[in-house]
Amino acid sequence: MRKKIIAGNWKMNKTPSEAKALAEAIVTKAEGASCDVVICPTAICIPAAVEATKGSNVAVGAQNVHFKESGAYTGELAANMLTEAGVKYVIIGHSERRQYFGETDETVNLRTKAALAAGLLPIVCVGESLTEREQGIMDDTVRRQTKIALLGVSAEDAKKVTIAYEPVWAIGTGKTATADQADEVCGIIRETVKTLYGSEVSDVIRIQYGGSMNAGNAAELLAKPNIDGGLIGGASLKPDDFAVIIGAAK
Ligand code: 13P
């Protein structure tokens, strides 16, 4: 049995004082949850989130990590800076980073390896664009993204990775993949992991769905056999809605 994982990607929202208040509200709502709960604020809000979640079952994640240990990389954060700040998880290769900030499959792979080397748990995002779905090549896209992200990652380390399947056309659009569509692609990702490492890894690796998951559709999505959790944007900023999603992840 894979433990489900519900992660909130706060994206570029909340100031530090707002993040503190939101994290405190989520800590209260997440008490006794039967899934892993993660909140991913902006880097500047990480200290406030770590402080607010201390001693709770809510972990803190970052939204990105650089692959070098230190050096002349203005604006970037190294993995050991995140671990020292109390961060446990890190989102890597989100489609917004691929779309707006030049993230490639290759840099996703470098970041994944750097995160694992520092003891961070990567949440690696994959997912097809609308054009790729319409052209019927979504399988090729998620297979390629998954394989390159995991290049050179050992089987033991691969077990620590969570893969988030986020179809780009469903992010922030209110369009959710149907539960069957999401389960199908999460299944393709699991098969891909099996071809790389065998069932020892593919049976334990967690695969989330992300893209307009909300309080109304979470239960149906999370009931699917290949969906082990959710990476939630908009609804993760609303503690009551996020609580419903956490409650649906049994
Ligand atoms: P929304 O839930 O706002 O569609 O965002 C999904 C997402 O991108 C999470 O990483």
mmCIF file of C-alpha atoms and ligand atoms in Angstrom:
data_model
loop_
_atom_site.group_PDB
_atom_site.id
_atom_site.type_symbol
_atom_site.label_atom_id
_atom_site.label_comp_id
_atom_site.label_asym_id
_atom_site.label_seq_id
_atom_site.Cartn_x
_atom_site.Cartn_y
_atom_site.Cartn_z
ATOM 1 C CA MET A 1 0.000 0.000 0.000
ATOM 2 C CA ARG A 2 1.349 3.386 -1.004
ATOM 3 C CA LYS A 3 0.657 6.206 1.454
ATOM 4 C CA LYS A 4 -1.055 9.043 -0.362
ATOM 5 C CA ILE A 5 0.609 12.457 -0.566
ATOM 6 C CA ILE A 6 -1.266 15.737 -0.809
ATOM 7 C CA ALA A 7 0.949 18.709 -1.626
ATOM 8 C CA GLY A 8 -0.034 22.347 -1.974
ATOM 9 C CA ASN A 9 1.905 24.349 -4.540
ATOM 10 C CA TRP A 10 1.355 27.922 -3.449
ATOM 11 C CA LYS A 11 3.153 29.241 -6.564
ATOM 12 C CA MET A 12 3.881 33.011 -6.373
ATOM 13 C CA ASN A 13 1.274 33.769 -3.715
ATOM 14 C CA LYS A 14 1.372 34.995 -0.096
ATOM 15 C CA THR A 15 3.743 37.292 1.763
ATOM 16 C CA PRO A 16 5.619 35.854 4.766
ATOM 17 C CA SER A 17 2.963 36.994 7.262
ATOM 18 C CA GLU A 18 0.176 35.629 5.046
ATOM 19 C CA ALA A 19 2.104 32.388 4.610
ATOM 20 C CA LYS A 20 2.416 32.047 8.385
ATOM 21 C CA ALA A 21 -1.340 32.408 8.810
ATOM 22 C CA LEU A 22 -2.131 29.964 5.986
ATOM 23 C CA ALA A 23 0.363 27.389 7.276
ATOM 24 C CA GLU A 24 -1.112 27.649 10.790
ATOM 25 C CA ALA A 25 -4.623 27.119 9.433
ATOM 26 C CA ILE A 26 -3.500 24.072 7.434
ATOM 27 C CA VAL A 27 -1.693 22.582 10.449
ATOM 28 C CA THR A 28 -4.977 22.671 12.371
ATOM 29 C CA LYS A 29 -6.942 21.155 9.484
ATOM 30 C CA ALA A 30 -4.363 18.436 8.759
ATOM 31 C CA GLU A 31 -4.212 17.052 12.291
ATOM 32 C CA GLY A 32 -4.699 13.290 12.244
ATOM 33 C CA ALA A 33 -4.544 13.057 8.430
ATOM 34 C CA SER A 34 -3.926 9.584 7.063
ATOM 35 C CA CYS A 35 -1.860 10.900 4.129
ATOM 36 C CA ASP A 36 1.402 12.844 3.919
ATOM 37 C CA VAL A 37 0.698 16.587 3.778
ATOM 38 C CA VAL A 38 3.138 19.064 2.220
ATOM 39 C CA ILE A 39 2.954 22.823 1.666
ATOM 40 C CA CYS A 40 5.246 24.512 -0.862
ATOM 41 C CA PRO A 41 5.467 28.280 -0.336
ATOM 42 C CA THR A 42 7.806 30.683 -2.125
ATOM 43 C CA ALA A 43 11.410 30.605 -0.927
ATOM 44 C CA ILE A 44 11.094 33.767 1.142
ATOM 45 C CA CYS A 45 8.122 32.258 3.023
ATOM 46 C CA ILE A 46 9.900 29.000 3.854
ATOM 47 C CA PRO A 47 11.133 30.127 7.325
ATOM 48 C CA ALA A 48 7.611 31.230 8.294
ATOM 49 C CA ALA A 49 6.127 27.948 7.049
ATOM 50 C CA VAL A 50 8.773 25.842 8.799
ATOM 51 C CA GLU A 51 8.139 27.710 12.062
ATOM 52 C CA ALA A 52 4.360 27.372 11.763
ATOM 53 C CA THR A 53 4.508 23.625 11.003
ATOM 54 C CA LYS A 54 7.064 22.699 13.673
ATOM 55 C CA GLY A 55 5.977 19.577 15.585
ATOM 56 C CA SER A 56 3.043 18.959 13.208
ATOM 57 C CA ASN A 57 2.394 16.369 10.484
ATOM 58 C CA VAL A 58 2.703 19.034 7.770
ATOM 59 C CA ALA A 59 6.021 19.109 5.886
ATOM 60 C CA VAL A 60 7.435 22.021 3.930
ATOM 61 C CA GLY A 61 8.567 21.844 0.310
ATOM 62 C CA ALA A 62 10.334 24.299 -1.982
ATOM 63 C CA GLN A 63 9.226 25.139 -5.513
ATOM 64 C CA ASN A 64 12.638 24.710 -7.141
ATOM 65 C CA VAL A 65 16.279 23.896 -6.386
ATOM 66 C CA HIS A 66 19.476 24.558 -8.303
ATOM 67 C CA PHE A 67 21.762 21.690 -9.251
ATOM 68 C CA LYS A 68 25.079 23.255 -8.255
ATOM 69 C CA GLU A 69 26.251 23.253 -4.653
ATOM 70 C CA SER A 70 27.226 26.947 -4.659
ATOM 71 C CA GLY A 71 28.677 29.605 -6.888
ATOM 72 C CA ALA A 72 27.831 32.401 -9.290
ATOM 73 C CA TYR A 73 24.161 31.577 -9.954
ATOM 74 C CA THR A 74 22.368 34.780 -9.038
ATOM 75 C CA GLY A 75 18.846 34.248 -7.800
ATOM 76 C CA GLU A 76 19.162 30.493 -7.264
ATOM 77 C CA LEU A 77 18.995 28.275 -4.163
ATOM 78 C CA ALA A 78 21.165 25.252 -3.454
ATOM 79 C CA ALA A 79 19.811 22.023 -1.993
ATOM 80 C CA ASN A 80 21.779 22.281 1.262
ATOM 81 C CA MET A 81 20.355 25.779 1.856
ATOM 82 C CA LEU A 82 16.876 24.279 1.681
ATOM 83 C CA THR A 83 17.620 21.326 3.978
ATOM 84 C CA GLU A 84 19.248 23.610 6.549
ATOM 85 C CA ALA A 85 16.120 25.796 6.466
ATOM 86 C CA GLY A 86 13.988 22.763 7.352
ATOM 87 C CA VAL A 87 12.685 21.887 3.879
ATOM 88 C CA LYS A 88 11.866 18.214 3.214
ATOM 89 C CA TYR A 89 10.414 18.140 -0.316
ATOM 90 C CA VAL A 90 11.081 20.074 -3.511
ATOM 91 C CA ILE A 91 8.957 20.505 -6.643
ATOM 92 C CA ILE A 92 11.093 20.062 -9.763
ATOM 93 C CA GLY A 93 10.230 20.760 -13.397
ATOM 94 C CA HIS A 94 6.811 22.291 -12.906
ATOM 95 C CA SER A 95 5.292 23.164 -16.287
ATOM 96 C CA GLU A 96 5.358 26.869 -15.407
ATOM 97 C CA ARG A 97 9.121 26.615 -14.969
ATOM 98 C CA ARG A 98 9.405 24.677 -18.222
ATOM 99 C CA GLN A 99 7.231 27.267 -20.003
ATOM 100 C CA TYR A 100 8.537 30.547 -18.558
ATOM 101 C CA PHE A 101 12.022 29.842 -17.167
ATOM 102 C CA GLY A 102 13.747 27.610 -19.682
ATOM 103 C CA GLU A 103 13.515 24.396 -17.666
ATOM 104 C CA THR A 104 14.349 21.344 -19.800
ATOM 105 C CA ASP A 105 14.217 17.586 -19.251
ATOM 106 C CA GLU A 106 17.996 17.725 -18.765
ATOM 107 C CA THR A 107 17.915 20.403 -16.041
ATOM 108 C CA VAL A 108 15.056 18.533 -14.363
ATOM 109 C CA ASN A 109 17.343 15.497 -14.217
ATOM 110 C CA LEU A 110 20.241 17.548 -12.772
ATOM 111 C CA ARG A 111 17.980 19.112 -10.141
ATOM 112 C CA THR A 112 16.487 15.738 -9.211
ATOM 113 C CA LYS A 113 19.922 14.242 -8.631
ATOM 114 C CA ALA A 114 21.105 17.273 -6.655
ATOM 115 C CA ALA A 115 17.989 17.180 -4.472
ATOM 116 C CA LEU A 116 18.377 13.463 -3.732
ATOM 117 C CA ALA A 117 22.081 13.867 -2.961
ATOM 118 C CA ALA A 118 21.187 16.470 -0.334
ATOM 119 C CA GLY A 119 18.426 14.349 1.196
ATOM 120 C CA LEU A 120 15.477 16.254 -0.265
ATOM 121 C CA LEU A 121 12.459 14.339 -1.582
ATOM 122 C CA PRO A 122 11.771 15.445 -5.179
ATOM 123 C CA ILE A 123 8.283 15.950 -6.589
ATOM 124 C CA VAL A 124 9.038 15.734 -10.303
ATOM 125 C CA CYS A 125 6.390 17.198 -12.605
ATOM 126 C CA VAL A 126 5.555 15.756 -16.008
ATOM 127 C CA GLY A 127 2.620 16.312 -18.327
ATOM 128 C CA GLU A 128 1.571 16.912 -21.890
ATOM 129 C CA SER A 129 0.432 20.148 -23.535
ATOM 130 C CA LEU A 130 -2.954 20.469 -25.206
ATOM 131 C CA THR A 131 -1.337 20.124 -28.650
ATOM 132 C CA GLU A 132 0.450 16.945 -27.595
ATOM 133 C CA ARG A 133 -2.807 15.461 -26.298
ATOM 134 C CA GLU A 134 -4.646 16.449 -29.461
ATOM 135 C CA GLN A 135 -1.890 14.912 -31.590
ATOM 136 C CA GLY A 136 -2.132 11.694 -29.579
ATOM 137 C CA ILE A 137 1.477 11.872 -28.394
ATOM 138 C CA MET A 138 0.853 12.413 -24.675
ATOM 139 C CA ASP A 139 2.300 8.951 -23.900
ATOM 140 C CA ASP A 140 5.538 9.806 -25.684
ATOM 141 C CA THR A 141 5.804 13.086 -23.769
ATOM 142 C CA VAL A 142 5.314 11.686 -20.274
ATOM 143 C CA ARG A 143 7.516 8.657 -21.026
ATOM 144 C CA ARG A 144 10.330 10.910 -22.259
ATOM 145 C CA GLN A 145 9.991 13.338 -19.333
ATOM 146 C CA THR A 146 9.928 10.493 -16.787
ATOM 147 C CA LYS A 147 12.876 8.624 -18.292
ATOM 148 C CA ILE A 148 15.121 11.669 -18.598
ATOM 149 C CA ALA A 149 14.206 12.952 -15.111
ATOM 150 C CA LEU A 150 15.358 9.631 -13.638
ATOM 151 C CA LEU A 151 18.538 9.175 -15.733
ATOM 152 C CA GLY A 152 21.333 8.083 -13.421
ATOM 153 C CA VAL A 153 19.067 7.862 -10.347
ATOM 154 C CA SER A 154 19.554 4.599 -8.426
ATOM 155 C CA ALA A 155 16.626 2.302 -7.665
ATOM 156 C CA GLU A 156 16.900 3.127 -3.948
ATOM 157 C CA ASP A 157 16.738 6.858 -4.693
ATOM 158 C CA ALA A 158 13.943 6.456 -7.265
ATOM 159 C CA LYS A 159 11.718 5.105 -4.462
ATOM 160 C CA LYS A 160 12.039 8.498 -2.728
ATOM 161 C CA VAL A 161 10.780 10.395 -5.785
ATOM 162 C CA THR A 162 7.152 11.426 -6.234
ATOM 163 C CA ILE A 163 6.067 12.008 -9.818
ATOM 164 C CA ALA A 164 3.316 14.567 -10.362
ATOM 165 C CA TYR A 165 1.315 14.107 -13.536
ATOM 166 C CA GLU A 166 0.058 17.573 -14.428
ATOM 167 C CA PRO A 167 -1.485 17.911 -17.887
ATOM 168 C CA VAL A 168 -0.615 21.488 -18.853
ATOM 169 C CA TRP A 169 -4.092 22.121 -20.268
ATOM 170 C CA ALA A 170 -5.646 21.384 -16.870
ATOM 171 C CA ILE A 171 -3.519 23.747 -14.767
ATOM 172 C CA GLY A 172 -5.344 26.789 -13.472
ATOM 173 C CA THR A 173 -7.935 26.432 -16.215
ATOM 174 C CA GLY A 174 -10.707 24.771 -14.247
ATOM 175 C CA LYS A 175 -10.467 21.874 -16.744
ATOM 176 C CA THR A 176 -9.664 18.697 -14.863
ATOM 177 C CA ALA A 177 -8.614 15.518 -16.574
ATOM 178 C CA THR A 178 -11.381 13.014 -15.901
ATOM 179 C CA ALA A 179 -10.491 10.503 -13.234
ATOM 180 C CA ASP A 180 -10.107 7.845 -15.937
ATOM 181 C CA GLN A 181 -7.875 10.060 -18.128
ATOM 182 C CA ALA A 182 -5.679 10.909 -15.127
ATOM 183 C CA ASP A 183 -5.486 7.300 -13.988
ATOM 184 C CA GLU A 184 -4.565 6.147 -17.487
ATOM 185 C CA VAL A 185 -1.586 8.485 -17.754
ATOM 186 C CA CYS A 186 -0.472 7.825 -14.155
ATOM 187 C CA GLY A 187 -0.546 4.141 -15.170
ATOM 188 C CA ILE A 188 1.651 4.880 -18.209
ATOM 189 C CA ILE A 189 4.115 6.652 -15.910
ATOM 190 C CA ARG A 190 4.121 3.658 -13.540
ATOM 191 C CA GLU A 191 4.763 1.308 -16.495
ATOM 192 C CA THR A 192 7.645 3.542 -17.575
ATOM 193 C CA VAL A 193 9.162 3.353 -14.094
ATOM 194 C CA LYS A 194 8.721 -0.446 -14.244
ATOM 195 C CA THR A 195 10.675 -0.654 -17.491
ATOM 196 C CA LEU A 196 13.476 1.340 -15.845
ATOM 197 C CA TYR A 197 13.660 -0.349 -12.427
ATOM 198 C CA GLY A 198 11.209 -3.258 -12.262
ATOM 199 C CA SER A 199 8.186 -3.604 -10.027
ATOM 200 C CA GLU A 200 10.248 -3.243 -6.846
ATOM 201 C CA VAL A 201 10.288 0.487 -7.594
ATOM 202 C CA SER A 202 7.128 0.928 -9.688
ATOM 203 C CA ASP A 203 4.993 -0.620 -6.919
ATOM 204 C CA VAL A 204 6.202 1.881 -4.320
ATOM 205 C CA ILE A 205 6.839 5.105 -6.238
ATOM 206 C CA ARG A 206 4.077 7.629 -5.667
ATOM 207 C CA ILE A 207 2.361 9.298 -8.596
ATOM 208 C CA GLN A 208 0.193 12.360 -7.998
ATOM 209 C CA TYR A 209 -2.328 14.036 -10.227
ATOM 210 C CA GLY A 210 -2.339 17.836 -10.501
ATOM 211 C CA GLY A 211 -4.479 20.258 -12.502
ATOM 212 C CA SER A 212 -7.585 21.926 -11.132
ATOM 213 C CA MET A 213 -7.939 19.326 -8.374
ATOM 214 C CA ASN A 214 -10.412 20.715 -5.871
ATOM 215 C CA ALA A 215 -12.727 19.850 -3.003
ATOM 216 C CA GLY A 216 -15.387 18.675 -5.446
ATOM 217 C CA ASN A 217 -13.379 16.300 -7.640
ATOM 218 C CA ALA A 218 -10.596 15.073 -5.330
ATOM 219 C CA ALA A 219 -12.374 12.000 -3.964
ATOM 220 C CA GLU A 220 -13.041 10.553 -7.419
ATOM 221 C CA LEU A 221 -9.493 11.211 -8.626
ATOM 222 C CA LEU A 222 -7.887 9.865 -5.444
ATOM 223 C CA ALA A 223 -9.948 6.661 -5.568
ATOM 224 C CA LYS A 224 -8.173 5.583 -8.764
ATOM 225 C CA PRO A 225 -5.595 2.805 -8.416
ATOM 226 C CA ASN A 226 -2.670 4.665 -10.016
ATOM 227 C CA ILE A 227 -3.268 8.054 -8.376
ATOM 228 C CA ASP A 228 -1.408 8.301 -5.083
ATOM 229 C CA GLY A 229 -2.138 11.895 -4.260
ATOM 230 C CA GLY A 230 -2.478 15.397 -5.584
ATOM 231 C CA LEU A 231 -0.367 18.446 -6.338
ATOM 232 C CA ILE A 232 -2.788 21.265 -5.792
ATOM 233 C CA GLY A 233 -2.469 24.896 -6.839
ATOM 234 C CA GLY A 234 -5.444 27.212 -6.383
ATOM 235 C CA ALA A 235 -7.352 25.068 -3.889
ATOM 236 C CA SER A 236 -4.287 24.707 -1.637
ATOM 237 C CA LEU A 237 -4.577 28.423 -0.777
ATOM 238 C CA LYS A 238 -8.005 27.811 0.787
ATOM 239 C CA PRO A 239 -7.624 25.877 4.057
ATOM 240 C CA ASP A 240 -11.191 24.518 4.040
ATOM 241 C CA ASP A 241 -10.906 23.200 0.477
ATOM 242 C CA PHE A 242 -7.417 21.830 1.101
ATOM 243 C CA ALA A 243 -8.786 20.055 4.200
ATOM 244 C CA VAL A 244 -11.473 18.336 2.115
ATOM 245 C CA ILE A 245 -8.808 17.116 -0.327
ATOM 246 C CA ILE A 246 -6.653 15.846 2.568
ATOM 247 C CA GLY A 247 -9.700 14.055 3.954
ATOM 248 C CA ALA A 248 -10.333 12.419 0.572
ATOM 249 C CA ALA A 249 -6.816 10.930 0.535
ATOM 250 C CA LYS A 250 -7.389 7.829 2.594
HETATM 251 P P1 13P B 1 -4.248 24.336 -10.090
HETATM 252 O O1 13P B 1 -4.666 23.355 -9.017
HETATM 253 O O2 13P B 1 -4.421 25.758 -9.705
HETATM 254 O O3 13P B 1 -4.822 23.964 -11.417
HETATM 255 O O4 13P B 1 -2.647 24.147 -10.240
HETATM 256 C C1 13P B 1 -2.136 22.887 -10.386
HETATM 257 C C2 13P B 1 -0.661 22.967 -10.288
HETATM 258 O O5 13P B 1 -0.004 23.482 -11.172
HETATM 259 C C3 13P B 1 -0.032 22.451 -9.077
HETATM 260 O O6 13P B 1 1.347 22.388 -9.214
#
